[in-house]
Amino acid sequence: EALTLTGISLTKEQARVTLYGVPDKPGIAADMFETIGEAKIFVDMIVQGYDGEDGSTSVSFTVNQSDLKSGLEVAVAIREKHGMRDVQDGSDIAKITVSGIGLRSHTNVATVLFKQLTDLGINIEMVGTSELQVNVIVNEEKSDAALERLRQAFASSLE
Amino acid sequence: EALTLTGISLTKEQARVTLYGVPDKPGIAADMFETIGEAKIFVDMIVQGYDGEDGSTSVSFTVNQSDLKSGLEVAVAIREKHGMRDVQDGSDIAKITVSGIGLRSHTNVATVLFKQLTDLGINIEMVGTSELQVNVIVNEEKSDAALERLRQAFASSLE
Ligand SMILES: C[C@@H](O)[C@H](N)C(=O)O
Ligand SMILES: C[C@@H](O)[C@H](N)C(=O)O
């Protein structure tokens, strides 16, 4: 079945917060994001991988840059409550999203996206992919150029 | 705008591979996933967060359990080629997916999902969320019960 992409988009002025040493036991993620929601902070991407440590992991989330200050305040409160190791953050980042259908059987979409970014010398900072979307976080600086290039690279698959 | 969910699904018999000490510079992700694709391994989720280390990070991907053996072989080859620190894996995991529209403005979807899993004593192992989907990886064991519970919890929002 031919690859069908429904869109490629760029969301600039993003920021991220990462918590380290997050206790890896039930209830922590629920509490973290309930607290973040109560602070009226809209979270876009949430990414949690495997840290390779027993009993703890790290969790990153992205927000609009205008919410970074409150996002950090909430993260620090969460860290204190649960005894997490550290909070780090980053700004001047952008999210690039390639949307489509059935991306699991077209796993080269991610590879093509990664290659295009690499060819522009862009470092891939964060990745979250699913059946419907490939999302990457990059520095804002070359992100407009990246969007242009990706629209050309994927032109034949875009509806 | 009211929350609209288009589906909740469960994909069992999944496995994951995580590479640690991945050089955090352009070209690595592209090379990794081109190599994995050439081995005819279909990757479902890719997750890369921020490791908090300078110059390196970790990358996880999920595959069908039947592809874990080849996924590991490829990962070990990638580790050797780029001098990465470690490869770890896990199996008997399942992916729970909540699909909808505009999830960025309904960030409580993730929170509700996390809470429902917590109430069943289920540990959340991996997370990747986007505007269209919340994906979590859990142990397979209680995943059917989780699916049932989530369909009830989200009944009023499911189309
Ligand atoms: C780290 C966090 O996701 C934890 N495993 C939980 O289930 O809440
Ligand atoms: C780790 C990997 O994503 C790397 N930053 C790259 O751009 O390829």
mmCIF file of C-alpha atoms and ligand atoms in Angstrom:
data_model
loop_
_atom_site.group_PDB
_atom_site.id
_atom_site.type_symbol
_atom_site.label_atom_id
_atom_site.label_comp_id
_atom_site.label_asym_id
_atom_site.label_seq_id
_atom_site.Cartn_x
_atom_site.Cartn_y
_atom_site.Cartn_z
ATOM 1 C CA GLU A 1 0.000 0.000 0.000
ATOM 2 C CA ALA A 2 1.533 3.294 -1.071
ATOM 3 C CA LEU A 3 2.650 5.733 1.553
ATOM 4 C CA THR A 4 0.086 8.475 2.195
ATOM 5 C CA LEU A 5 1.155 11.544 4.084
ATOM 6 C CA THR A 6 -1.457 14.038 5.182
ATOM 7 C CA GLY A 7 0.839 16.872 6.172
ATOM 8 C CA ILE A 8 4.156 18.201 7.314
ATOM 9 C CA SER A 9 4.148 20.991 9.881
ATOM 10 C CA LEU A 10 6.465 23.083 11.983
ATOM 11 C CA THR A 11 5.711 24.453 15.443
ATOM 12 C CA LYS A 12 8.265 26.990 16.624
ATOM 13 C CA GLU A 13 8.802 28.723 19.957
ATOM 14 C CA GLN A 14 8.743 25.474 21.865
ATOM 15 C CA ALA A 15 10.567 24.537 25.033
ATOM 16 C CA ARG A 16 11.143 21.326 26.941
ATOM 17 C CA VAL A 17 11.468 20.225 30.533
ATOM 18 C CA THR A 18 13.127 16.962 31.539
ATOM 19 C CA LEU A 19 12.938 15.325 34.948
ATOM 20 C CA TYR A 20 15.644 12.848 35.922
ATOM 21 C CA GLY A 21 15.575 10.192 38.571
ATOM 22 C CA VAL A 22 11.814 9.785 38.244
ATOM 23 C CA PRO A 23 10.744 6.829 40.437
ATOM 24 C CA ASP A 24 9.736 4.121 37.989
ATOM 25 C CA LYS A 25 6.685 2.822 39.814
ATOM 26 C CA PRO A 26 2.947 3.196 39.250
ATOM 27 C CA GLY A 27 1.392 6.522 40.082
ATOM 28 C CA ILE A 28 4.257 8.844 39.324
ATOM 29 C CA ALA A 29 3.387 9.771 35.747
ATOM 30 C CA ALA A 30 -0.254 10.265 36.724
ATOM 31 C CA ASP A 31 0.691 12.554 39.579
ATOM 32 C CA MET A 32 3.219 14.519 37.507
ATOM 33 C CA PHE A 33 0.827 15.292 34.700
ATOM 34 C CA GLU A 34 -2.153 15.923 36.915
ATOM 35 C CA THR A 35 -0.037 18.521 38.708
ATOM 36 C CA ILE A 36 1.095 20.043 35.426
ATOM 37 C CA GLY A 37 -2.523 20.156 34.211
ATOM 38 C CA GLU A 38 -3.695 21.831 37.398
ATOM 39 C CA ALA A 39 -1.146 24.567 36.729
ATOM 40 C CA LYS A 40 -2.982 25.138 33.431
ATOM 41 C CA ILE A 41 0.091 24.232 31.408
ATOM 42 C CA PHE A 42 -0.671 22.686 28.028
ATOM 43 C CA VAL A 43 1.779 19.885 27.342
ATOM 44 C CA ASP A 44 2.353 18.863 23.735
ATOM 45 C CA MET A 45 4.785 15.945 23.550
ATOM 46 C CA ILE A 46 5.510 13.614 26.436
ATOM 47 C CA VAL A 47 8.434 11.264 25.978
ATOM 48 C CA GLN A 48 9.621 8.590 28.389
ATOM 49 C CA GLY A 49 12.161 6.031 27.293
ATOM 50 C CA TYR A 50 14.138 3.466 29.237
ATOM 51 C CA ASP A 51 17.000 4.949 31.228
ATOM 52 C CA GLY A 52 18.802 1.709 31.896
ATOM 53 C CA GLU A 53 18.637 2.346 35.646
ATOM 54 C CA ASP A 54 16.770 0.129 38.068
ATOM 55 C CA GLY A 55 13.853 1.855 39.621
ATOM 56 C CA SER A 56 14.117 5.231 37.955
ATOM 57 C CA THR A 57 13.795 6.803 34.547
ATOM 58 C CA SER A 58 13.524 10.223 32.915
ATOM 59 C CA VAL A 59 10.508 11.998 31.477
ATOM 60 C CA SER A 60 10.495 14.940 29.061
ATOM 61 C CA PHE A 61 7.637 17.134 27.994
ATOM 62 C CA THR A 62 7.336 20.051 25.593
ATOM 63 C CA VAL A 63 5.387 23.273 26.035
ATOM 64 C CA ASN A 64 5.081 26.614 24.319
ATOM 65 C CA GLN A 65 8.081 28.732 25.240
ATOM 66 C CA SER A 66 5.717 31.162 27.045
ATOM 67 C CA ASP A 67 4.882 28.329 29.462
ATOM 68 C CA LEU A 68 8.469 27.310 30.207
ATOM 69 C CA LYS A 69 8.738 29.415 33.363
ATOM 70 C CA SER A 70 5.630 27.889 34.932
ATOM 71 C CA GLY A 71 6.528 24.465 33.566
ATOM 72 C CA LEU A 72 9.849 24.646 35.371
ATOM 73 C CA GLU A 73 8.248 25.812 38.611
ATOM 74 C CA VAL A 74 5.868 22.874 38.537
ATOM 75 C CA ALA A 75 8.684 20.464 37.645
ATOM 76 C CA VAL A 76 10.777 21.638 40.573
ATOM 77 C CA ALA A 77 7.800 21.150 42.901
ATOM 78 C CA ILE A 78 7.301 17.645 41.488
ATOM 79 C CA ARG A 79 10.974 16.868 41.945
ATOM 80 C CA GLU A 80 10.834 17.917 45.579
ATOM 81 C CA LYS A 81 7.662 15.951 46.262
ATOM 82 C CA HIS A 82 8.992 12.680 44.821
ATOM 83 C CA GLY A 83 12.692 13.086 45.498
ATOM 84 C CA MET A 84 13.724 13.146 41.875
ATOM 85 C CA ARG A 85 17.347 13.759 40.996
ATOM 86 C CA ASP A 86 17.293 16.742 38.616
ATOM 87 C CA VAL A 87 15.327 19.037 36.345
ATOM 88 C CA GLN A 88 16.756 20.367 33.082
ATOM 89 C CA ASP A 89 15.221 22.463 30.370
ATOM 90 C CA GLY A 90 15.786 23.805 26.888
ATOM 91 C CA SER A 91 14.239 26.484 24.734
ATOM 92 C CA ASP A 92 14.507 27.871 21.194
ATOM 93 C CA ILE A 93 13.376 24.530 19.914
ATOM 94 C CA ALA A 94 10.867 23.611 17.265
ATOM 95 C CA LYS A 95 8.737 20.550 16.581
ATOM 96 C CA ILE A 96 8.622 19.064 13.079
ATOM 97 C CA THR A 97 5.668 16.750 12.472
ATOM 98 C CA VAL A 98 5.148 14.397 9.539
ATOM 99 C CA SER A 99 1.580 13.064 9.592
ATOM 100 C CA GLY A 100 0.263 10.109 7.653
ATOM 101 C CA ILE A 101 -1.512 6.788 7.828
ATOM 102 C CA GLY A 102 -0.094 3.386 8.594
ATOM 103 C CA LEU A 103 3.414 4.591 9.268
ATOM 104 C CA ARG A 104 4.277 1.305 10.982
ATOM 105 C CA SER A 105 4.423 -0.381 7.598
ATOM 106 C CA HIS A 106 6.331 2.590 6.156
ATOM 107 C CA THR A 107 9.057 2.818 8.708
ATOM 108 C CA ASN A 108 11.336 4.500 6.197
ATOM 109 C CA VAL A 109 9.400 7.749 6.757
ATOM 110 C CA ALA A 110 11.353 8.320 9.954
ATOM 111 C CA THR A 111 14.601 7.398 8.214
ATOM 112 C CA VAL A 112 13.967 9.804 5.346
ATOM 113 C CA LEU A 113 13.071 12.565 7.795
ATOM 114 C CA PHE A 114 16.226 11.921 9.839
ATOM 115 C CA LYS A 115 18.376 11.962 6.675
ATOM 116 C CA GLN A 116 16.917 15.223 5.418
ATOM 117 C CA LEU A 117 17.603 16.893 8.744
ATOM 118 C CA THR A 118 21.113 15.462 8.849
ATOM 119 C CA ASP A 119 21.831 16.836 5.365
ATOM 120 C CA LEU A 120 21.065 20.303 6.724
ATOM 121 C CA GLY A 121 23.392 19.696 9.664
ATOM 122 C CA ILE A 122 20.463 19.654 12.067
ATOM 123 C CA ASN A 123 20.784 17.664 15.288
ATOM 124 C CA ILE A 124 17.763 15.609 16.305
ATOM 125 C CA GLU A 125 17.136 16.354 19.984
ATOM 126 C CA MET A 126 13.986 14.408 20.751
ATOM 127 C CA VAL A 127 11.868 11.872 18.879
ATOM 128 C CA GLY A 128 8.404 10.447 19.343
ATOM 129 C CA THR A 129 6.819 8.378 16.596
ATOM 130 C CA SER A 130 3.562 6.513 16.182
ATOM 131 C CA GLU A 131 1.398 4.913 13.508
ATOM 132 C CA LEU A 132 0.121 8.378 12.568
ATOM 133 C CA GLN A 133 2.992 10.807 13.132
ATOM 134 C CA VAL A 134 6.717 11.209 13.303
ATOM 135 C CA ASN A 135 7.592 14.071 15.640
ATOM 136 C CA VAL A 136 11.087 15.413 16.111
ATOM 137 C CA ILE A 137 12.406 18.286 18.179
ATOM 138 C CA VAL A 138 15.240 20.334 16.678
ATOM 139 C CA ASN A 139 16.820 23.692 17.324
ATOM 140 C CA GLU A 140 14.635 26.471 15.904
ATOM 141 C CA GLU A 141 17.457 27.965 13.891
ATOM 142 C CA LYS A 142 17.284 25.957 10.667
ATOM 143 C CA SER A 143 13.743 24.675 11.149
ATOM 144 C CA ASP A 144 12.137 26.752 8.375
ATOM 145 C CA ALA A 145 14.710 25.456 5.915
ATOM 146 C CA ALA A 146 14.026 21.951 7.182
ATOM 147 C CA LEU A 147 10.282 22.307 6.577
ATOM 148 C CA GLU A 148 10.853 23.452 2.998
ATOM 149 C CA ARG A 149 13.218 20.604 2.299
ATOM 150 C CA LEU A 150 10.914 18.010 3.797
ATOM 151 C CA ARG A 151 7.947 19.178 1.752
ATOM 152 C CA GLN A 152 10.044 18.658 -1.367
ATOM 153 C CA ALA A 153 11.464 15.340 -0.209
ATOM 154 C CA PHE A 154 8.009 13.948 0.530
ATOM 155 C CA ALA A 155 6.171 15.703 -2.313
ATOM 156 C CA SER A 156 5.181 12.502 -4.111
ATOM 157 C CA SER A 157 3.597 11.041 -0.970
ATOM 158 C CA LEU A 158 1.763 14.145 0.240
ATOM 159 C CA GLU A 159 -1.951 14.176 -0.474
ATOM 160 C CA GLU B 1 -14.113 22.083 21.857
ATOM 161 C CA ALA B 2 -15.167 18.755 23.316
ATOM 162 C CA LEU B 3 -12.677 15.929 23.403
ATOM 163 C CA THR B 4 -13.116 13.509 20.504
ATOM 164 C CA LEU B 5 -11.429 10.140 20.685
ATOM 165 C CA THR B 6 -11.431 7.931 17.627
ATOM 166 C CA GLY B 7 -10.242 4.724 19.246
ATOM 167 C CA ILE B 8 -8.423 2.857 21.971
ATOM 168 C CA SER B 9 -6.340 -0.123 20.939
ATOM 169 C CA LEU B 10 -3.989 -2.716 22.353
ATOM 170 C CA THR B 11 -1.076 -4.309 20.509
ATOM 171 C CA LYS B 12 0.396 -7.267 22.336
ATOM 172 C CA GLU B 13 3.511 -9.370 21.744
ATOM 173 C CA GLN B 14 5.727 -6.357 21.457
ATOM 174 C CA ALA B 15 9.369 -5.985 22.395
ATOM 175 C CA ARG B 16 11.763 -3.085 22.730
ATOM 176 C CA VAL B 17 15.424 -2.382 22.115
ATOM 177 C CA THR B 18 17.263 0.513 23.728
ATOM 178 C CA LEU B 19 20.702 1.806 22.737
ATOM 179 C CA TYR B 20 22.682 3.786 25.283
ATOM 180 C CA GLY B 21 25.536 6.171 24.724
ATOM 181 C CA VAL B 22 24.252 7.091 21.283
ATOM 182 C CA PRO B 23 26.443 9.926 19.931
ATOM 183 C CA ASP B 24 24.182 12.963 19.925
ATOM 184 C CA LYS B 25 25.265 14.474 16.632
ATOM 185 C CA PRO B 26 23.671 14.687 13.180
ATOM 186 C CA GLY B 27 23.591 11.509 11.140
ATOM 187 C CA ILE B 28 23.343 8.918 13.856
ATOM 188 C CA ALA B 29 19.567 8.468 13.964
ATOM 189 C CA ALA B 30 19.457 8.366 10.155
ATOM 190 C CA ASP B 31 22.131 5.700 10.016
ATOM 191 C CA MET B 32 20.580 3.645 12.808
ATOM 192 C CA PHE B 33 17.156 3.467 11.268
ATOM 193 C CA GLU B 34 18.385 2.999 7.723
ATOM 194 C CA THR B 35 20.320 -0.018 8.984
ATOM 195 C CA ILE B 36 17.292 -1.334 10.856
ATOM 196 C CA GLY B 37 15.137 -0.854 7.751
ATOM 197 C CA GLU B 38 17.638 -2.674 5.543
ATOM 198 C CA ALA B 39 17.318 -5.638 7.893
ATOM 199 C CA LYS B 40 13.604 -5.621 7.028
ATOM 200 C CA ILE B 41 12.647 -4.924 10.625
ATOM 201 C CA PHE B 42 9.437 -2.969 11.017
ATOM 202 C CA VAL B 43 9.798 -0.465 13.822
ATOM 203 C CA ASP B 44 6.657 0.824 15.501
ATOM 204 C CA MET B 45 7.525 3.397 18.158
ATOM 205 C CA ILE B 46 10.776 5.331 18.265
ATOM 206 C CA VAL B 47 11.454 7.305 21.419
ATOM 207 C CA GLN B 48 14.432 9.544 22.107
ATOM 208 C CA GLY B 49 14.400 11.836 25.107
ATOM 209 C CA TYR B 50 17.140 13.901 26.685
ATOM 210 C CA ASP B 51 19.630 11.868 28.699
ATOM 211 C CA GLY B 52 21.186 14.752 30.538
ATOM 212 C CA GLU B 53 24.619 13.800 29.250
ATOM 213 C CA ASP B 54 26.714 15.977 27.016
ATOM 214 C CA GLY B 55 27.176 14.509 23.610
ATOM 215 C CA SER B 56 25.196 11.314 24.016
ATOM 216 C CA THR B 57 21.658 10.142 24.511
ATOM 217 C CA SER B 58 19.573 6.975 24.380
ATOM 218 C CA VAL B 59 17.153 5.762 21.741
ATOM 219 C CA SER B 60 14.457 3.092 22.139
ATOM 220 C CA PHE B 61 12.365 1.422 19.500
ATOM 221 C CA THR B 62 9.624 -1.184 19.604
ATOM 222 C CA VAL B 63 9.087 -4.147 17.300
ATOM 223 C CA ASN B 64 6.935 -7.241 17.157
ATOM 224 C CA GLN B 65 8.343 -9.827 19.540
ATOM 225 C CA SER B 66 9.103 -12.066 16.551
ATOM 226 C CA ASP B 67 11.546 -9.411 15.331
ATOM 227 C CA LEU B 68 13.368 -8.963 18.643
ATOM 228 C CA LYS B 69 16.174 -11.370 17.791
ATOM 229 C CA SER B 70 17.020 -9.614 14.534
ATOM 230 C CA GLY B 71 16.412 -6.220 16.124
ATOM 231 C CA LEU B 72 19.025 -7.013 18.750
ATOM 232 C CA GLU B 73 21.511 -8.290 16.181
ATOM 233 C CA VAL B 74 21.187 -5.056 14.237
ATOM 234 C CA ALA B 75 21.420 -2.965 17.403
ATOM 235 C CA VAL B 76 24.632 -4.699 18.449
ATOM 236 C CA ALA B 77 26.097 -4.054 14.997
ATOM 237 C CA ILE B 78 25.072 -0.386 15.261
ATOM 238 C CA ARG B 79 26.624 -0.161 18.716
ATOM 239 C CA GLU B 80 29.898 -1.539 17.439
ATOM 240 C CA LYS B 81 29.953 0.760 14.410
ATOM 241 C CA HIS B 82 29.379 3.945 16.416
ATOM 242 C CA GLY B 83 30.977 2.997 19.702
ATOM 243 C CA MET B 84 27.798 3.162 21.719
ATOM 244 C CA ARG B 85 27.859 2.155 25.367
ATOM 245 C CA ASP B 86 25.183 -0.533 25.706
ATOM 246 C CA VAL B 87 22.174 -2.306 24.245
ATOM 247 C CA GLN B 88 19.277 -3.486 26.415
ATOM 248 C CA ASP B 89 15.983 -5.066 25.519
ATOM 249 C CA GLY B 90 12.651 -6.127 26.916
ATOM 250 C CA SER B 91 9.822 -8.350 25.788
ATOM 251 C CA ASP B 92 6.348 -9.405 26.901
ATOM 252 C CA ILE B 93 5.257 -5.831 26.538
ATOM 253 C CA ALA B 94 2.161 -4.326 24.978
ATOM 254 C CA LYS B 95 1.335 -0.974 23.449
ATOM 255 C CA ILE B 96 -1.825 0.863 24.490
ATOM 256 C CA THR B 97 -2.901 3.590 22.090
ATOM 257 C CA VAL B 98 -5.521 6.269 22.653
ATOM 258 C CA SER B 99 -6.274 8.059 19.378
ATOM 259 C CA GLY B 100 -8.098 11.332 18.961
ATOM 260 C CA ILE B 101 -7.951 14.821 17.542
ATOM 261 C CA GLY B 102 -6.384 17.906 19.000
ATOM 262 C CA LEU B 103 -4.949 16.199 22.043
ATOM 263 C CA ARG B 104 -2.650 19.149 22.707
ATOM 264 C CA SER B 105 -5.624 21.126 23.974
ATOM 265 C CA HIS B 106 -6.876 18.085 25.913
ATOM 266 C CA THR B 107 -3.727 17.233 27.759
ATOM 267 C CA ASN B 108 -5.729 15.523 30.494
ATOM 268 C CA VAL B 109 -6.161 12.539 28.169
ATOM 269 C CA ALA B 110 -2.657 11.409 29.060
ATOM 270 C CA THR B 111 -3.308 12.062 32.740
ATOM 271 C CA VAL B 112 -6.543 10.046 32.709
ATOM 272 C CA LEU B 113 -4.788 7.203 30.879
ATOM 273 C CA PHE B 114 -1.914 7.225 33.369
ATOM 274 C CA LYS B 115 -4.343 7.201 36.320
ATOM 275 C CA GLN B 116 -6.376 4.296 34.965
ATOM 276 C CA LEU B 117 -3.229 2.235 34.512
ATOM 277 C CA THR B 118 -1.996 3.175 37.968
ATOM 278 C CA ASP B 119 -5.301 2.069 39.506
ATOM 279 C CA LEU B 120 -4.664 -1.384 38.042
ATOM 280 C CA GLY B 121 -1.152 -1.383 39.484
ATOM 281 C CA ILE B 122 0.353 -1.190 36.002
ATOM 282 C CA ASN B 123 3.766 0.409 35.597
ATOM 283 C CA ILE B 124 4.187 2.735 32.616
ATOM 284 C CA GLU B 125 7.428 1.708 30.910
ATOM 285 C CA MET B 126 7.549 3.993 27.886
ATOM 286 C CA VAL B 127 5.543 6.952 26.648
ATOM 287 C CA GLY B 128 5.220 8.779 23.346
ATOM 288 C CA THR B 129 2.448 11.290 22.821
ATOM 289 C CA SER B 130 1.415 13.600 20.018
ATOM 290 C CA GLU B 131 -1.502 15.727 18.871
ATOM 291 C CA LEU B 132 -3.217 12.567 17.591
ATOM 292 C CA GLN B 133 -2.212 9.736 19.919
ATOM 293 C CA VAL B 134 -1.099 8.841 23.385
ATOM 294 C CA ASN B 135 0.985 5.672 23.270
ATOM 295 C CA VAL B 136 2.212 3.842 26.340
ATOM 296 C CA ILE B 137 4.165 0.615 26.724
ATOM 297 C CA VAL B 138 3.235 -1.634 29.648
ATOM 298 C CA ASN B 139 3.829 -5.209 30.638
ATOM 299 C CA GLU B 140 1.523 -7.514 28.671
ATOM 300 C CA GLU B 141 0.172 -9.176 31.787
ATOM 301 C CA LYS B 142 -2.682 -6.848 32.739
ATOM 302 C CA SER B 143 -3.012 -5.155 29.360
ATOM 303 C CA ASP B 144 -6.366 -6.718 28.419
ATOM 304 C CA ALA B 145 -7.856 -5.547 31.698
ATOM 305 C CA ALA B 146 -6.364 -2.127 31.036
ATOM 306 C CA LEU B 147 -7.991 -1.916 27.599
ATOM 307 C CA GLU B 148 -11.401 -2.764 29.049
ATOM 308 C CA ARG B 149 -11.056 -0.223 31.791
ATOM 309 C CA LEU B 150 -9.911 2.502 29.424
ATOM 310 C CA ARG B 151 -12.817 1.945 27.057
ATOM 311 C CA GLN B 152 -15.153 2.490 29.997
ATOM 312 C CA ALA B 153 -13.230 5.443 31.364
ATOM 313 C CA PHE B 154 -13.273 7.206 27.997
ATOM 314 C CA ALA B 155 -16.727 6.004 26.887
ATOM 315 C CA SER B 156 -18.282 9.460 26.766
ATOM 316 C CA SER B 157 -15.527 10.813 24.504
ATOM 317 C CA LEU B 158 -15.281 7.869 22.109
ATOM 318 C CA GLU B 159 -16.987 8.421 18.772
HETATM 319 C C1 LIG C 1 7.940 6.891 35.323
HETATM 320 C C2 LIG C 1 6.465 6.664 35.376
HETATM 321 O O1 LIG C 1 5.944 6.558 34.081
HETATM 322 C C3 LIG C 1 6.088 5.434 36.191
HETATM 323 N N1 LIG C 1 6.603 4.231 35.601
HETATM 324 C C4 LIG C 1 4.563 5.338 36.319
HETATM 325 O O2 LIG C 1 4.006 4.346 36.006
HETATM 326 O O3 LIG C 1 3.926 6.261 36.709
HETATM 327 C C1 LIG C 2 20.795 10.744 18.693
HETATM 328 C C2 LIG C 2 20.473 11.173 17.296
HETATM 329 O O1 LIG C 2 19.121 11.478 17.182
HETATM 330 C C3 LIG C 2 21.320 12.353 16.812
HETATM 331 N N1 LIG C 2 21.052 13.532 17.607
HETATM 332 C C4 LIG C 2 21.044 12.621 15.334
HETATM 333 O O2 LIG C 2 20.712 13.717 14.998
HETATM 334 O O3 LIG C 2 21.101 11.754 14.524
#
